[in-house]
Coordinates of C-alpha atoms and ligand atoms in Angstrom, one line a residue:
M1 CA 0.0 0.2 0.0
Q2 CA 1.3 3.8 -1.0
I3 CA 0.0 5.7 1.6
I4 CA 0.8 9.4 2.6
H5 CA 0.3 11.5 5.6
I6 CA -0.4 15.0 6.0
A7 CA 0.4 17.1 8.5
A8 CA 1.4 20.1 10.6
E9 CA 4.2 17.8 12.8
C10 CA 6.0 15.6 12.0
Y11 CA 9.5 14.4 14.5
P12 CA 12.1 14.9 14.5
A13 CA 11.9 18.0 11.6
A14 CA 9.3 19.5 13.3
K15 CA 7.9 18.6 17.1
V16 CA 5.2 20.8 19.2
G17 CA 3.9 17.0 21.2
G18 CA 2.9 14.2 20.5
L19 CA 1.6 14.7 16.8
G20 CA 4.8 14.7 15.8
D21 CA 5.8 11.6 17.1
V22 CA 2.6 9.8 15.6
V23 CA 3.4 11.4 12.9
G24 CA 6.9 10.4 12.0
A25 CA 6.7 7.1 13.8
L26 CA 3.3 5.6 10.8
A27 CA 5.0 6.3 8.7
K28 CA 8.4 4.5 9.2
Y29 CA 6.2 1.2 10.8
L30 CA 4.3 1.3 8.0
N31 CA 7.5 0.7 5.9
L32 CA 8.9 -1.7 8.5
A33 CA 5.7 -3.5 8.0
G34 CA 6.1 -3.9 4.2
H35 CA 4.3 -1.0 2.7
H36 CA 5.4 2.8 1.1
G37 CA 4.9 5.7 4.4
R38 CA 5.8 9.1 3.3
V39 CA 5.1 12.5 4.9
I40 CA 4.2 16.0 4.1
L41 CA 5.2 18.8 5.9
P42 CA 5.3 22.5 5.6
K43 CA 8.9 23.7 5.5
Y44 CA 9.4 25.5 8.6
H45 CA 12.8 27.1 10.2
T46 CA 13.0 24.5 12.6
K47 CA 16.6 23.5 14.2
Y48 CA 16.1 20.3 12.4
I49 CA 15.0 21.7 9.0
I50 CA 18.0 23.9 8.9
N51 CA 20.7 22.0 9.8
N52 CA 20.0 19.0 7.7
E53 CA 20.6 19.2 4.1
W54 CA 17.4 19.1 1.3
Q55 CA 16.9 18.2 -2.2
E56 CA 14.5 20.7 -4.5
I57 CA 12.5 18.0 -6.6
F58 CA 9.0 20.2 -7.6
A59 CA 7.9 24.1 -8.3
N60 CA 5.1 25.2 -9.4
T61 CA 2.6 27.8 -8.8
A62 CA -0.7 27.3 -6.8
L63 CA -3.6 30.1 -6.4
L64 CA -4.4 31.4 -3.0
G65 CA -8.0 33.2 -2.9
V66 CA -7.3 36.3 -5.6
G67 CA -3.7 36.0 -6.2
A68 CA -1.2 33.2 -6.2
F69 CA 1.9 31.6 -4.2
D70 CA 5.0 30.4 -5.5
Y71 CA 6.0 26.7 -4.2
K72 CA 8.6 24.4 -3.9
I73 CA 9.0 21.0 -2.9
Y74 CA 12.0 19.7 -1.2
T75 CA 13.0 15.6 -0.2
D76 CA 15.4 14.6 2.6
T77 CA 18.7 12.8 0.9
S78 CA 19.8 11.5 4.4
N79 CA 17.8 8.2 4.3
K80 CA 18.1 8.2 7.8
L81 CA 14.7 8.5 9.1
G82 CA 13.0 5.1 8.0
Y83 CA 10.4 7.2 6.0
E84 CA 10.5 10.0 3.2
L85 CA 10.2 12.9 4.0
Y86 CA 8.5 15.6 2.0
L87 CA 8.9 19.2 3.1
V88 CA 6.4 22.4 1.1
D89 CA 8.5 25.3 1.3
I90 CA 6.2 28.4 0.3
P91 CA 8.6 31.4 1.2
G92 CA 6.7 34.6 3.8
L93 CA 4.5 31.9 5.0
L94 CA 5.7 28.0 5.4
N95 CA 9.3 29.4 6.3
R96 CA 8.9 30.5 10.6
E97 CA 10.8 29.5 13.9
Q98 CA 7.5 28.1 15.1
V99 CA 4.8 25.5 13.5
Y100 CA 2.0 27.0 14.9
G101 CA 0.5 30.7 17.0
Y102 CA 0.6 33.2 13.7
E103 CA -2.5 35.2 13.6
D104 CA -2.2 34.2 9.5
D105 CA -2.5 30.7 10.3
S106 CA -5.4 29.8 8.6
T107 CA -4.2 31.6 5.3
R108 CA -0.3 29.4 5.7
F109 CA -2.5 26.2 6.6
I110 CA -4.8 26.2 3.7
A111 CA -1.8 27.1 1.5
F112 CA 0.0 24.2 2.6
Q113 CA -2.5 21.7 1.6
T114 CA -3.2 23.2 -1.9
A115 CA 0.4 23.0 -2.4
A116 CA 0.6 19.4 -1.2
I117 CA -2.4 18.2 -2.6
D118 CA -1.2 20.4 -6.6
W119 CA 1.6 18.4 -6.2
I120 CA 0.2 15.0 -5.6
I121 CA -1.9 15.3 -8.5
K122 CA 1.3 17.3 -10.9
A123 CA 4.1 14.5 -10.0
E124 CA 1.4 11.7 -9.9
L125 CA 2.2 10.4 -7.4
A126 CA -0.9 8.1 -7.0
P127 CA -1.4 7.3 -3.5
D128 CA -3.5 4.3 -2.2
L129 CA -5.1 5.9 0.7
I130 CA -4.4 9.7 2.2
N131 CA -4.3 10.4 5.6
V132 CA -4.5 13.8 7.1
H133 CA -3.9 14.9 10.5
D134 CA -6.2 17.0 12.8
H135 CA -7.6 20.5 11.6
H136 CA -4.3 21.9 9.5
A137 CA -4.8 19.2 7.0
A138 CA -8.8 18.5 7.3
L139 CA -10.2 21.0 4.5
I140 CA -8.3 17.9 2.3
P141 CA -11.4 15.6 1.8
F142 CA -13.5 18.5 1.0
M143 CA -10.8 19.9 -1.6
I144 CA -9.8 16.4 -2.7
Q145 CA -13.8 16.1 -3.3
N146 CA -15.0 18.9 -4.5
C147 CA -13.1 21.6 -5.7
H148 CA -12.3 21.6 -9.3
D149 CA -8.7 21.5 -10.1
F150 CA -8.3 18.8 -7.9
M151 CA -10.6 16.3 -9.5
A152 CA -8.1 14.1 -10.1
L153 CA -7.5 12.6 -6.5
K154 CA -11.5 12.3 -6.1
E155 CA -11.6 8.5 -5.7
C156 CA -8.2 8.5 -3.6
P157 CA -9.5 7.7 0.0
V158 CA -8.8 9.7 2.7
V159 CA -8.5 8.6 6.2
L160 CA -8.9 12.2 9.1
T161 CA -7.2 11.2 12.3
I162 CA -8.2 13.5 15.2
H163 CA -5.3 14.0 17.6
N164 CA -6.8 16.7 19.3
G165 CA -10.8 17.7 18.6
Q166 CA -10.7 20.9 21.0
Y167 CA -8.2 22.4 17.7
Q168 CA -10.8 22.8 15.4
G169 CA -8.9 25.7 13.3
T170 CA -12.2 27.4 12.5
M171 CA -11.8 30.8 9.8
E172 CA -14.2 33.1 9.3
W173 CA -16.3 32.7 6.2
S174 CA -15.0 35.8 4.2
N175 CA -11.3 32.9 4.3
N176 CA -13.6 30.9 1.6
V177 CA -12.0 32.3 -1.4
M178 CA -8.5 31.0 -0.5
I179 CA -10.0 27.8 -0.9
P180 CA -9.0 26.3 -4.5
K181 CA -12.3 27.0 -6.7
W182 CA -15.2 24.6 -5.6
D183 CA -19.6 24.5 -5.8
S184 CA -20.8 27.2 -3.5
W185 CA -23.6 25.5 -3.3
K186 CA -21.8 23.2 -1.0
W187 CA -20.5 25.4 0.9
G188 CA -22.5 23.2 3.9
L189 CA -19.8 20.3 3.7
L190 CA -17.5 23.6 5.1
D191 CA -19.8 25.3 7.9
W192 CA -20.2 24.4 11.8
N193 CA -22.2 26.9 13.1
G194 CA -21.9 30.0 10.7
F195 CA -17.7 29.3 10.4
I196 CA -15.8 27.5 8.3
N197 CA -14.8 24.6 10.7
P198 CA -11.6 22.5 9.0
L199 CA -11.7 20.0 11.4
A200 CA -16.0 19.4 11.5
S201 CA -15.6 19.6 7.4
G202 CA -13.0 16.8 7.9
I203 CA -15.0 14.5 9.4
R204 CA -18.1 15.0 7.0
C205 CA -16.6 14.0 3.9
A206 CA -13.5 12.1 4.9
W207 CA -13.8 8.3 4.3
K208 CA -12.9 7.5 7.7
V209 CA -12.3 9.3 10.7
T210 CA -10.0 7.8 13.6
T211 CA -8.8 8.6 16.7
V212 CA -6.0 7.8 19.0
S213 CA -7.6 5.3 21.8
N214 CA -11.1 4.0 22.0
G215 CA -12.0 6.5 25.6
Y216 CA -11.4 9.6 23.8
L217 CA -13.1 8.3 20.8
Q218 CA -16.1 7.8 23.2
E219 CA -15.5 10.9 24.9
L220 CA -15.8 13.1 21.8
R221 CA -19.4 12.0 21.3
F222 CA -20.6 13.9 24.4
Q223 CA -17.6 16.4 24.6
S224 CA -16.2 17.7 21.4
N225 CA -16.3 21.4 21.8
G226 CA -19.0 21.5 19.9
L227 CA -19.3 18.9 17.5
E228 CA -21.1 16.6 20.0
K229 CA -23.9 16.6 17.5
L230 CA -21.8 16.1 14.4
F231 CA -20.3 13.5 15.9
E232 CA -23.3 11.0 16.4
L233 CA -24.7 12.0 12.6
E234 CA -21.0 10.4 11.7
W235 CA -20.6 8.0 14.3
H236 CA -20.5 4.7 12.1
K237 CA -17.4 5.8 10.2
C238 CA -15.4 6.6 13.5
S239 CA -12.7 4.3 15.7
G240 CA -10.4 4.7 17.7
I241 CA -6.8 3.3 17.9
L242 CA -4.2 3.3 20.3
N243 CA -1.4 5.4 19.4
G244 CA 2.1 3.0 19.9
I245 CA 5.8 4.2 20.5
D246 CA 8.5 4.6 18.8
T247 CA 10.5 1.5 20.0
I248 CA 13.9 2.4 18.4
V249 CA 13.7 6.5 19.7
W250 CA 12.6 5.6 22.9
N251 CA 14.5 2.3 24.0
P252 CA 16.1 2.5 28.1
E253 CA 18.8 0.0 26.7
E254 CA 20.4 2.4 23.6
D255 CA 19.2 5.5 24.7
Q256 CA 21.7 8.1 24.2
A257 CA 20.7 11.1 26.2
L258 CA 20.9 8.5 29.5
T259 CA 23.6 9.0 32.1
K260 CA 23.4 4.7 31.9
T261 CA 21.0 2.6 29.6
F262 CA 19.2 0.1 31.1
S263 CA 16.4 -2.9 30.8
A264 CA 14.3 -4.7 32.8
K265 CA 16.8 -7.0 34.2
N266 CA 19.0 -4.6 35.6
V267 CA 16.1 -1.7 36.3
S268 CA 17.0 -1.7 39.7
K269 CA 20.0 -1.7 39.6
E270 CA 20.8 1.1 36.8
K271 CA 17.8 3.5 36.7
L272 CA 19.3 5.5 39.5
H273 CA 22.0 6.4 38.0
N274 CA 19.8 8.7 35.9
K275 CA 18.2 9.8 38.7
K276 CA 21.3 10.9 40.5
T277 CA 22.4 13.3 37.3
L278 CA 18.8 14.7 37.1
C279 CA 19.3 14.6 41.6
D280 CA 22.6 16.8 40.8
Q281 CA 21.7 19.0 38.0
F282 CA 18.2 19.8 39.5
N283 CA 19.2 20.0 42.7
L284 CA 16.9 17.1 44.2
D285 CA 16.9 15.0 47.4
I286 CA 18.2 11.0 45.6
N287 CA 16.7 9.6 48.8
K288 CA 12.9 11.3 48.2
P289 CA 10.4 9.9 45.1
L290 CA 11.2 11.5 42.2
F291 CA 7.7 13.2 40.3
V292 CA 8.2 15.0 37.2
F293 CA 6.2 16.7 34.7
I294 CA 6.8 17.1 31.0
G295 CA 4.1 19.0 28.6
R296 CA 3.0 21.8 27.6
L297 CA 2.1 23.8 29.9
V298 CA -2.1 24.5 29.2
G299 CA -5.7 24.4 30.7
E300 CA -5.9 20.7 28.8
K301 CA -2.5 19.4 30.7
A302 CA -4.4 20.7 33.4
A303 CA -0.8 22.5 34.5
D304 CA -2.5 25.5 35.9
L305 CA -3.5 23.2 38.8
L306 CA 0.1 21.8 39.3
P307 CA 1.3 25.0 41.8
Q308 CA -1.3 25.3 44.4
S309 CA -1.1 21.4 44.4
F310 CA 2.7 21.5 45.0
I311 CA 2.2 24.1 47.9
N312 CA -0.8 22.1 49.2
A313 CA 1.7 18.6 49.0
F314 CA 4.5 19.9 50.5
H315 CA 1.9 21.8 53.4
K316 CA -0.2 18.6 53.4
I317 CA 2.1 16.2 53.3
G318 CA 5.4 17.6 54.2
R319 CA 8.8 17.4 52.3
K320 CA 8.5 13.6 51.5
M321 CA 9.2 13.9 47.7
N322 CA 11.0 15.8 44.6
F323 CA 9.0 17.6 41.9
L324 CA 10.8 18.4 38.8
I325 CA 8.6 20.3 35.7
L326 CA 9.6 20.4 32.3
G327 CA 7.7 22.6 30.0
S328 CA 6.6 25.8 28.0
G329 CA 3.3 27.3 27.6
Q330 CA 0.8 29.7 28.9
T331 CA 3.2 32.7 30.3
E332 CA 1.3 33.2 33.8
I333 CA 1.5 29.0 34.9
E334 CA 5.6 29.5 33.6
N335 CA 6.0 32.2 36.0
E336 CA 4.6 30.7 38.8
L337 CA 6.5 27.7 39.0
N338 CA 9.2 29.3 38.5
Y339 CA 8.4 31.6 41.6
L340 CA 8.2 28.5 43.7
K341 CA 11.8 27.2 43.2
F342 CA 12.5 30.0 45.7
F343 CA 11.2 27.8 48.1
S344 CA 12.7 24.8 47.0
Q345 CA 14.7 22.4 50.1
N346 CA 16.3 20.9 47.9
D347 CA 13.0 19.4 46.2
Y348 CA 11.3 21.0 43.6
N349 CA 12.9 22.9 40.4
T350 CA 11.8 23.6 36.7
Y351 CA 13.4 23.8 33.3
I352 CA 10.5 26.3 31.0
G353 CA 11.3 25.3 27.6
Y354 CA 11.1 22.4 25.5
N355 CA 14.4 19.9 25.6
E356 CA 14.5 16.8 23.9
D357 CA 17.2 14.7 25.6
L358 CA 16.0 16.1 29.0
S359 CA 12.6 14.9 28.6
H360 CA 14.6 11.1 28.3
L361 CA 16.2 11.5 31.4
M362 CA 13.4 12.8 33.0
Y363 CA 11.5 9.7 31.6
A364 CA 14.7 7.2 32.9
G365 CA 15.8 8.8 36.3
A366 CA 11.8 9.8 37.7
D367 CA 10.1 7.9 40.1
F368 CA 6.4 8.9 38.7
I369 CA 5.1 10.6 36.1
L370 CA 2.2 13.2 36.5
M371 CA -0.4 13.3 34.5
P372 CA -3.3 15.0 35.5
S373 CA -4.7 15.9 32.0
R374 CA -8.3 17.6 31.9
V375 CA -8.1 16.3 28.5
E376 CA -5.5 13.8 27.1
P377 CA -6.4 11.7 23.2
C378 CA -4.0 9.1 24.1
G379 CA -1.0 10.6 25.8
L380 CA 2.4 9.4 24.9
N381 CA 4.2 10.6 28.1
Q382 CA 3.0 7.7 29.9
L383 CA 3.5 4.8 27.3
Y384 CA 7.8 6.4 27.4
A385 CA 7.2 6.1 31.3
L386 CA 6.0 3.2 31.3
R387 CA 9.0 2.3 28.9
Y388 CA 11.5 3.5 31.3
G389 CA 10.1 1.7 34.6
T390 CA 8.5 5.0 35.6
I391 CA 5.2 4.8 36.8
P392 CA 2.4 7.0 35.8
V393 CA 0.0 9.4 38.4
V394 CA -2.7 10.0 35.9
N395 CA -6.2 11.7 35.2
N396 CA -8.7 8.7 34.6
T397 CA -9.4 10.3 31.2
G398 CA -8.9 9.3 27.7
G399 CA -5.7 7.7 26.8
L400 CA -5.0 7.8 29.9
H401 CA -7.9 5.7 30.6
D402 CA -7.2 3.4 28.7
T403 CA -3.3 2.5 29.2
V404 CA -3.1 2.9 33.2
V405 CA -4.6 0.3 35.3
D406 CA -4.6 1.3 38.8
I407 CA -2.3 -0.5 41.6
S408 CA -5.3 -0.9 43.5
E409 CA -6.6 -3.5 40.3
P410 CA -5.8 -7.0 39.3
N411 CA -2.1 -6.5 38.0
G412 CA -2.1 -3.1 38.1
Y413 CA 0.9 -0.4 38.0
G414 CA -0.2 3.1 37.5
I415 CA -1.8 5.4 40.1
K416 CA -5.5 6.9 39.0
M417 CA -6.9 10.6 40.1
S418 CA -11.0 10.4 39.3
N419 CA -11.3 13.8 38.0
A420 CA -8.0 16.6 37.5
S421 CA -8.4 18.5 40.8
E422 CA -5.9 19.4 43.1
N423 CA -7.4 17.6 45.8
E424 CA -6.9 14.7 43.5
I425 CA -3.5 15.7 42.6
I426 CA -2.4 15.6 46.3
L427 CA -4.1 11.9 46.6
S428 CA -2.2 10.4 44.9
I429 CA 0.8 12.0 45.1
Y430 CA 0.3 10.9 49.1
R431 CA -0.3 7.1 47.7
A432 CA 2.8 7.6 46.0
I433 CA 4.7 7.7 48.6
E434 CA 3.1 4.9 50.1
L435 CA 4.0 3.0 46.9
Y436 CA 7.4 4.4 47.1
A437 CA 7.8 3.0 50.8
D438 CA 7.7 -0.3 49.9
N439 CA 10.2 -1.2 47.8
T440 CA 9.6 -5.1 46.8
R441 CA 6.0 -3.7 44.8
M442 CA 8.4 -0.8 43.6
E443 CA 10.8 -3.0 41.7
Q444 CA 8.1 -5.5 40.9
I445 CA 6.2 -3.0 38.9
K446 CA 9.2 -1.2 37.1
K447 CA 10.0 -4.6 35.9
Q448 CA 6.3 -5.4 35.2
I449 CA 6.1 -2.1 33.4
M450 CA 9.2 -2.0 31.5
K451 CA 7.9 -5.5 30.2
L452 CA 4.6 -4.3 29.0
D453 CA 4.3 -3.3 25.0
Y454 CA 2.9 -0.2 23.4
S455 CA 5.0 -0.5 20.4
W456 CA 3.8 0.6 17.3
T457 CA 5.5 -3.1 16.2
K458 CA 1.6 -3.8 17.3
S459 CA -0.7 -0.3 17.2
I460 CA -0.1 -0.2 13.3
N461 CA -1.7 -3.5 11.9
N462 CA -5.0 -1.5 13.3
Y463 CA -4.5 1.5 10.5
I464 CA -3.4 -1.7 8.1
S465 CA -6.7 -3.1 8.8
L466 CA -8.9 0.3 8.3
Y467 CA -7.1 1.1 5.4
Q468 CA -7.3 -2.5 3.8
S469 CA -11.2 -2.7 5.0
L470 CA -11.5 0.9 2.0
G471 CA -10.5 -2.0 -0.2
I472 CA -6.9 -1.0 -0.2
K473 CA -5.1 -4.4 -1.0
N474 CA -1.7 -5.1 -0.8
Ligands
ADP501 P1 0.7 16.7 23.2 O1 0.7 16.1 22.3 O2 -0.6 16.9 23.9 O3 1.6 17.1 23.6 P2 1.7 13.9 24.3 O4 1.9 13.2 25.5 O5 0.7 12.9 23.0 O6 0.8 14.8 24.6 O7 3.1 14.3 23.6 C1 3.8 15.4 24.6 C2 5.5 14.9 23.5 O8 6.1 16.5 23.4 C3 6.1 13.9 24.0 O9 7.2 13.3 23.2 C4 6.9 14.8 25.0 O10 8.1 14.2 25.8 C5 7.4 16.2 24.0 N1 7.4 17.3 25.0 C6 6.2 18.3 25.5 N2 6.7 19.0 26.3 C7 8.1 18.6 26.1 C8 9.1 19.6 26.4 N3 9.2 20.7 27.0 N4 10.6 19.3 25.8 C9 10.4 18.0 25.5 N5 9.7 16.9 25.0 C10 8.7 17.7 25.6
GLC502 C1 -2.2 15.2 20.9 C2 -2.9 15.0 22.0 C3 -2.3 13.7 23.1 C4 -1.6 12.8 21.8 C5 -1.4 13.4 20.5 C6 -0.8 12.0 19.5 O1 -1.9 16.0 20.9 O2 -2.8 16.1 22.8 O3 -3.3 13.2 24.0 O4 -0.9 11.2 22.5 O5 -1.7 14.2 20.0 O6 -1.6 11.6 19.0

């Protein structure tokens, strides 16, 4: 099967969060399973894209409203990614340092989608299927079925994968002129509540819609930021496929970012070296349990609850644990978390920013990973943590519900809170500290979780079956 993935993020070229990890891994593991997986991504000015060699393979002009834009397609020359990566270069629109967050994001991503489809047609790539991801690529199902210039792809099956239904790319109707020529009586396929809603349009027009866990799929029907009715209508074509992790990149036995690599066999002894490095670097006490938080500092992750929860935890439980935070996001949350450093007694620290290597070391060196997320479509952090012998402490939602079993259950290995609140966070920290005191159980759980299989090697088969259900052979 020849599958093209189109997305706004793809590891290692451009990653803001889990979307990047998943898109890169999907293409790579499709190839490993004997298929042909490719990715089309905007050519941003990220470090990876600047520091690597790219070869120009195509150039053209496409329409955007009353004007036109030039675009070029570049490809990776190193062959080291395990899949073919194609970058769409649109000077002035896509060649920026950040992936998102610009006022003209609607224009940027419409132009990106237009160029991607234009190139697929002009270069006669003839994929068996196109898999688009999240709202930045979700106009493509509409475009290939309705834009006059894209009729060559009209019969191509297209799957939309929703990584996060909170963000829908909603834009004013005045933007409709930027979409390449289509019959205006079809406006209902773009509209949701008086706006152009790319995610809603994708859900309507895609042949199949997937999301990244079954738990999240069930939630979307009742809580999807205004799309509940649409999910009810299109429910028959929706399914949940749990993400996997790339066990080649995330491998504690070979990970270059660790002070000491380890396996389930020697985790009891060797994992501690990584904790020591973290404790030395961040002034923490190695004798106390280490809780880490890694991720975007936003409300979805309940990061706003962290500062007060830490203060209350120290107050109510005592200074029996360390907290180490790696993340960036809303300025107020960053500031509050940073401010707490002044009160640290060798038990609290933060790294505000993005640091891939540090994240690996933290998954390896921590005892517990905190994920009180209000919304978590899948969550990769808990899966990486499990593989590195770190116990997840999570809110019981979405993919966290599906992948973590509470220690009170048979064969349980994590701690679950029943909602995202300060009280539940503190209670879970308390339960984790009690678990930490039971050395035998801790060691047994570390070994157990390192052997769990949440790999793409397993999950990729669910994507392959879905593609095959659309009549694609081979
Ligand atoms: P989301 O995609 O919602 O942010 P996920 O759990 O799916 O959440 O994936 C988050 C990914 O981003 C993980 O690979 C995590 O390690 C990484 N990550 C998030 N914040 C940072 C950061 N500040 N530094 C390094 N890696 C980060
Ligand atoms: C999104 C979700 C996250 C998921 C990731 C990859 O960013 O917030 O839960 O793991 O996509 O699918």
